[in-house]
Each structure stands twice: as structure tokens, then as C-alpha cells.
Short mmCIF file of C-alpha atoms and ligand atoms in Angstrom, two decimals:
data_model
loop_
_atom_site.label_atom_id
_atom_site.label_comp_id
_atom_site.label_asym_id
_atom_site.label_seq_id
_atom_site.Cartn_x
_atom_site.Cartn_y
_atom_site.Cartn_z
CA UNK A 265 -33.63 19.98 -10.37
CA UNK A 266 -33.18 16.50 -11.15
CA UNK A 267 -33.61 17.72 -15.14
CA UNK A 268 -30.27 19.37 -14.61
CA UNK A 269 -29.11 16.52 -12.83
CA UNK A 270 -29.82 13.82 -15.80
CA UNK A 271 -28.64 16.11 -18.55
CA UNK A 272 -25.20 16.41 -16.15
CA UNK A 273 -25.21 12.11 -16.60
CA UNK A 274 -26.29 12.40 -19.90
CA UNK A 275 -23.32 15.04 -21.00
CA UNK A 276 -20.48 14.28 -18.88
CA UNK A 277 -17.71 16.50 -18.28
CA UNK A 278 -16.79 18.53 -20.35
CA UNK A 279 -14.43 21.30 -18.18
CA UNK A 280 -10.62 20.99 -19.62
CA UNK A 281 -8.24 18.62 -18.31
CA UNK A 282 -5.93 21.28 -17.67
CA UNK A 283 -2.75 20.48 -16.49
CA UNK A 284 -3.42 17.16 -16.51
CA UNK A 285 -3.25 17.37 -20.11
CA UNK A 286 -2.64 19.22 -22.62
CA UNK A 287 -5.87 21.09 -23.96
CA UNK A 288 -6.12 21.05 -28.04
CA UNK A 289 -9.06 22.55 -28.41
CA UNK A 290 -9.40 24.98 -31.22
CA UNK A 291 -9.17 28.40 -29.96
CA UNK A 292 -8.72 28.69 -26.77
CA UNK A 293 -5.47 30.66 -27.54
CA UNK A 294 -4.90 33.12 -30.09
CA UNK A 295 -1.06 32.58 -29.97
CA UNK A 296 2.32 34.75 -30.13
CA UNK A 297 4.24 35.47 -32.81
CA UNK A 298 7.48 33.75 -32.51
CA UNK A 299 11.82 34.90 -32.63
CA UNK A 300 11.58 35.41 -36.60
CA UNK A 301 15.43 34.38 -38.34
CA UNK A 302 14.65 37.62 -40.90
CA UNK A 303 16.46 40.49 -41.22
CA UNK A 304 17.44 43.70 -43.65
CA UNK A 305 14.16 45.96 -45.36
CA UNK A 306 11.62 43.25 -44.17
CA UNK A 307 12.26 42.83 -40.52
CA UNK A 308 12.84 46.78 -40.29
CA UNK A 309 9.46 47.50 -41.36
CA UNK A 310 7.91 44.73 -38.91
CA UNK A 311 9.78 46.52 -36.16
CA UNK A 312 8.92 49.92 -36.74
CA UNK A 313 5.03 48.90 -37.24
CA UNK A 314 5.03 47.78 -33.92
CA UNK A 315 2.77 49.76 -31.96
CA UNK A 316 4.03 48.53 -28.39
CA UNK A 317 7.82 48.03 -29.39
CA UNK A 318 7.23 45.19 -29.00
CA UNK A 319 9.89 43.78 -31.20
CA UNK A 320 13.50 44.66 -32.06
CA UNK A 321 16.12 43.75 -33.94
CA UNK A 322 18.56 40.80 -32.72
CA UNK A 323 21.65 38.75 -33.88
CA UNK A 324 18.94 35.95 -34.59
CA UNK A 325 16.56 38.46 -36.43
CA UNK A 326 13.36 39.37 -35.01
CA UNK A 327 13.09 39.41 -31.74
CA UNK A 328 9.42 39.61 -29.39
CA UNK A 329 9.10 40.95 -25.76
CA UNK A 330 6.16 39.00 -25.19
CA UNK A 331 5.76 41.60 -22.45
CA UNK A 332 4.38 43.87 -24.41
CA UNK A 333 2.45 42.31 -27.45
CA UNK A 334 -0.99 43.25 -27.75
CA UNK A 335 -2.29 41.08 -30.30
CA UNK A 336 -2.60 43.02 -32.84
CA UNK A 337 -1.09 41.48 -35.82
CA UNK A 338 0.14 43.55 -37.55
CA UNK A 339 3.21 41.45 -38.51
CA UNK A 340 0.96 39.19 -39.58
CA UNK A 341 -1.93 40.20 -41.37
CA UNK A 342 -0.87 42.40 -44.75
CA UNK A 343 2.97 42.57 -44.17
CA UNK A 344 5.94 41.17 -47.05
CA UNK A 345 6.90 37.68 -45.06
CA UNK A 346 5.02 36.97 -41.47
CA UNK A 347 6.04 36.38 -38.65
CA UNK A 348 6.56 33.06 -37.44
CA UNK A 349 3.60 32.11 -34.79
CA UNK A 350 3.53 29.77 -31.91
CA UNK A 351 0.35 27.89 -30.08
CA UNK A 352 -0.06 27.13 -26.84
CA UNK A 353 -0.98 28.77 -23.71
CA UNK A 354 1.37 27.93 -20.86
CA UNK A 355 2.88 31.92 -21.24
CA UNK A 356 3.55 32.26 -17.59
CA UNK A 357 7.30 34.11 -16.22
CA UNK A 358 8.86 34.31 -12.21
CA UNK A 359 9.41 38.17 -12.47
CA UNK A 360 11.73 39.91 -11.21
CA UNK A 361 10.72 39.96 -8.21
CA UNK A 362 9.75 36.27 -8.04
CA UNK A 363 12.42 34.68 -8.11
CA UNK A 364 14.72 34.04 -5.22
CA UNK A 365 11.15 32.83 -3.51
CA UNK A 366 10.46 29.49 -3.51
CA UNK A 367 6.57 29.27 -4.75
CA UNK A 368 4.78 26.23 -3.23
CA UNK A 369 2.74 27.47 -0.75
CA UNK A 370 2.60 24.10 1.29
CA UNK A 371 -0.02 21.43 1.94
CA UNK A 372 -2.53 23.34 3.51
CA UNK A 373 -3.04 25.61 0.80
CA UNK A 374 -3.11 22.16 -1.78
CA UNK A 375 -6.16 22.40 -2.58
CA UNK A 376 -8.01 26.15 -0.50
CA UNK A 377 -6.31 28.85 -3.39
CA UNK A 378 -8.21 32.03 -2.33
CA UNK A 379 -7.18 34.86 -5.02
CA UNK A 380 -8.11 38.18 -5.29
CA UNK A 381 -8.88 40.22 -8.47
CA UNK A 382 -7.55 43.36 -8.01
CA UNK A 383 -9.10 45.45 -11.22
CA UNK A 384 -6.56 48.26 -11.61
CA UNK A 385 -7.52 49.98 -14.92
CA UNK A 386 -8.70 47.75 -17.04
CA UNK A 387 -10.46 47.77 -19.99
CA UNK A 388 -12.73 44.10 -19.41
CA UNK A 389 -10.19 42.11 -21.86
CA UNK A 390 -8.94 40.50 -18.85
CA UNK A 391 -10.69 40.81 -16.19
CA UNK A 392 -13.84 38.93 -19.47
CA UNK A 393 -10.93 35.95 -19.69
CA UNK A 394 -10.15 35.89 -15.22
CA UNK A 395 -13.86 35.37 -15.47
CA UNK A 396 -14.52 32.29 -17.73
CA UNK A 397 -12.01 30.47 -14.96
CA UNK A 398 -15.62 30.36 -12.74
CA UNK A 399 -17.37 28.09 -16.77
CA UNK A 400 -18.02 24.89 -16.04
CA UNK A 401 -15.28 24.29 -19.23
CA UNK A 402 -12.46 25.90 -16.92
CA UNK A 403 -14.12 25.65 -13.75
CA UNK A 404 -10.58 26.57 -11.77
CA UNK A 405 -12.39 25.27 -8.38
CA UNK A 406 -11.36 21.63 -9.01
CA UNK A 407 -7.69 22.64 -9.14
CA UNK A 408 -8.49 24.22 -5.37
CA UNK A 409 -8.40 27.95 -6.64
CA UNK A 410 -11.36 30.14 -5.16
CA UNK A 411 -12.43 34.16 -5.50
CA UNK A 412 -12.53 35.79 -2.59
CA UNK A 413 -13.75 39.58 -2.10
CA UNK A 414 -11.40 40.90 -0.09
CA UNK A 415 -7.56 40.26 1.11
CA UNK A 416 -8.12 39.39 4.24
CA UNK A 417 -9.06 36.51 2.76
CA UNK A 418 -6.57 36.35 0.08
CA UNK A 419 -3.36 33.92 -0.73
CA UNK A 420 -3.09 34.97 -4.23
CA UNK A 421 -3.59 38.83 -5.70
CA UNK A 422 -4.19 38.67 -9.40
CA UNK A 423 -3.83 42.32 -10.13
CA UNK A 424 -4.95 43.26 -14.16
CA UNK A 425 -5.10 46.09 -15.25
CA UNK A 426 -2.50 49.16 -16.35
CA UNK A 427 -2.15 50.24 -12.46
CA UNK A 428 -3.94 54.12 -13.41
CA UNK A 429 -2.69 57.14 -10.71
CA UNK A 430 -6.15 56.50 -8.91
CA UNK A 431 -5.41 52.63 -8.49
CA UNK A 432 -1.57 52.70 -7.23
CA UNK A 433 -2.58 53.72 -3.24
CA UNK A 434 -5.70 50.99 -3.59
CA UNK A 435 -3.15 48.07 -4.55
CA UNK A 436 -0.35 48.79 -2.37
CA UNK A 437 -3.48 48.85 0.49
CA UNK A 438 -5.30 45.15 -0.41
CA UNK A 439 -1.84 43.81 -0.61
CA UNK A 440 -0.95 45.11 2.34
CA UNK A 441 -3.96 43.36 3.20
CA UNK A 442 -3.07 40.63 2.52
CA UNK A 443 -1.41 37.53 5.07
CA UNK A 444 1.89 35.94 4.71
CA UNK A 445 2.28 33.48 2.72
CA UNK A 446 0.98 35.85 -0.53
CA UNK A 447 1.81 35.81 -3.79
CA UNK A 448 1.30 37.81 -6.74
CA UNK A 449 -0.18 37.16 -10.42
CA UNK A 450 0.66 40.64 -13.09
CA UNK A 451 -2.18 39.85 -15.51
CA UNK A 452 -1.81 41.61 -19.46
CA UNK A 453 0.41 43.57 -21.14
CA UNK A 454 -1.02 46.34 -19.26
CA UNK A 455 -0.55 45.11 -15.76
CA UNK A 456 3.43 43.80 -16.96
CA UNK A 457 4.52 47.45 -18.75
CA UNK A 458 1.19 49.56 -18.89
CA UNK A 459 0.64 48.08 -21.99
CA UNK A 460 -0.45 50.68 -25.08
CA UNK A 461 -1.04 52.97 -22.09
CA UNK A 462 2.39 53.42 -19.89
CA UNK A 463 3.95 55.27 -18.72
CA UNK A 464 1.97 58.09 -19.40
CA UNK A 465 0.32 61.32 -17.44
CA UNK A 466 -2.26 58.19 -16.28
CA UNK A 467 -0.84 55.70 -15.46
CA UNK A 468 3.06 53.93 -15.48
CA UNK A 469 5.16 50.64 -16.32
CA UNK A 470 2.92 48.10 -14.81
CA UNK A 471 2.25 47.01 -10.92
CA UNK A 472 5.98 45.74 -10.22
CA UNK A 473 6.17 49.64 -9.81
CA UNK A 474 3.59 49.40 -6.45
CA UNK A 475 3.68 45.05 -5.58
CA UNK A 476 5.87 43.15 -6.32
CA UNK A 477 4.96 40.48 -9.02
CA UNK A 478 6.07 37.07 -8.17
CA UNK A 479 4.94 35.70 -11.63
CA UNK A 480 3.36 37.04 -14.95
CA UNK A 481 1.88 36.07 -17.70
CA UNK A 482 1.33 38.38 -21.11
CA UNK A 483 -1.78 38.62 -23.15
CA UNK A 484 -3.81 40.83 -24.38
CA UNK A 485 -5.98 39.26 -22.86
CA UNK A 486 -4.08 36.07 -21.73
CA UNK A 487 -6.56 33.22 -22.42
CA UNK A 488 -8.39 31.77 -19.63
CA UNK A 489 -5.05 28.82 -19.95
CA UNK A 490 -2.69 31.31 -19.15
CA UNK A 491 -3.94 32.98 -16.44
CA UNK A 492 -4.81 29.45 -14.98
CA UNK A 493 -0.74 28.25 -15.80
CA UNK A 494 -0.13 31.62 -14.65
CA UNK A 495 -1.97 30.65 -10.81
CA UNK A 496 -1.07 27.32 -10.46
CA UNK A 497 3.15 28.71 -10.88
CA UNK A 498 2.59 30.94 -8.64
CA UNK A 499 1.76 27.88 -5.98
CA UNK A 500 4.09 26.19 -7.37
CA UNK A 501 2.17 23.74 -8.91
CA UNK A 502 3.50 23.95 -12.62
CA UNK A 503 6.74 25.31 -14.18
CA UNK A 504 7.13 28.64 -15.81
CA UNK A 505 7.68 28.70 -19.07
CA UNK A 506 11.61 30.73 -18.53
CA UNK A 507 12.54 27.23 -16.22
CA UNK A 508 12.98 28.96 -13.38
CA UNK A 509 10.89 28.71 -10.27
S1 SF4 B 1504 0.65 40.49 -32.46
FE1 SF4 B 1504 1.02 43.29 -32.38
S2 SF4 B 1504 1.78 43.88 -30.98
FE2 SF4 B 1504 2.43 41.72 -31.17
S3 SF4 B 1504 4.58 42.10 -31.81
FE3 SF4 B 1504 3.18 42.12 -34.06
S4 SF4 B 1504 2.85 44.01 -33.78
FE4 SF4 B 1504 3.84 43.72 -31.96
#
């Protein structure tokens, strides 16, 4: 034990300083394809090559629906004219069900927000990113976020996965069992729209079909800082990427 204390004192604090300081370390985010001023056959081939219909043609060129993007990089690698790319990780947006809500949970929740993670048919990717929030680098406890295994103690529900048919009822029951005030954060393309799986015989078009989603975190999977941003948006401690809330 004393060795760990000495090592800790020697090493110093290595946790990210986000959200007080923007994190610029390499590798914390894969980024996202950006709207690109491009037309003609090149643009059409990029749109046709996107496996999740995340790309479309608009007046400004190629448009990107982040909710659907699965980070396959087909619009970059091997493309004759790659799309522009954006770095960053503050991607969380207010969902349709959270549009008219004051997201501040109030002082009693300032340093103690309990999060129920629901695996609603996750492949393991988003769950793995959620798991990183508990490691010393992201250390979400410093922000007053704690995981809870029971909906009775949860203030925020964090949904990952495509919400398979078998999980629809369980997800709704868990939501109904949470006390108010409560928030729902959906993280990852599958939870937002079904991803590459939905809608199909196995799942629908995301968590919003079953529970009211306040905050949406795109990405496939979203990196830990993007999920952290989503949690901070859900409790009114960071502005969302779309500027509302
Ligand atoms: S990275 Fe893949 S899924 Fe995302 S916009 Fe490009 S082609 Fe589509």
C-alpha cells in the first residue's frame, strides 16, 4: 500500500483535465467526417459508398448525419477525393425528447449523479468505452459521476446498443423504475438509430422508440470524452454541440 502511495506522489496527477481544460492528447478521439464542398461524380460515389446512409447531397456539398456514421473511414481511405475530417469530441446533442427541458438537475446533484448503464444489445464496443470512464485517466468520479447497478438509485440512464426486441421491455421497465428527476443519454450509432442493424427483424431504430432520450452522443463507438460530454450535457454542466439546452 505504501508503495502505491509513494508511486502516486512521484507520478503526480495524470487524469485528463477535461472539462476545465480542453483535452488535446493524441488518440482521445477518432474525429468525424465533415460537411465538404464537393459535387459531381466524386460526391455521388462517396454518398453511394457509405454503408449506413450517413452521407447525403445538399446545397453545400456532401452532408454528414453523425447519428448514422459508424467510423468505417470509407469516405477517407481509398477515396479519390476524401471528405474533410474534424477532430474534437464534444459531439453530444439534445435529443428530440430533451428539447424543451431545463437540463440542470440542481444543487443536490452537483457532486453526486448516479448512472445506470443499460446494455440494450451492445456489441461490446460502446460498453468498453463506457468502462474507460472509470479508469484513472478519465476518472469520472472526480466530476461526481458514479455507476449504480439499480434503476432505483439512478439519476441518469446511459443506453448503449441497438435495443434488440428482447431488451425493449427491460429498458422501459428500468426507465419507469427510476425516480424523478431523471435523464436519458443514448450513446453510439446503434442506440441513436439502430446503426448497421436497424431497423430490421432484430431491432428498431434506436432507444428513442422506447424511452425519451434527452441527449444523443454520436459515434461508433463514441470515445470516453464524448460520452463524458454527453453526461455533462444531460445534467446542464456543459453546452451541447447544437447550442441548445
Ligand atoms: S466514416 Fe463510413 S459511415 Fe461514416 S460517413 Fe464515412 S463512409 Fe459513412
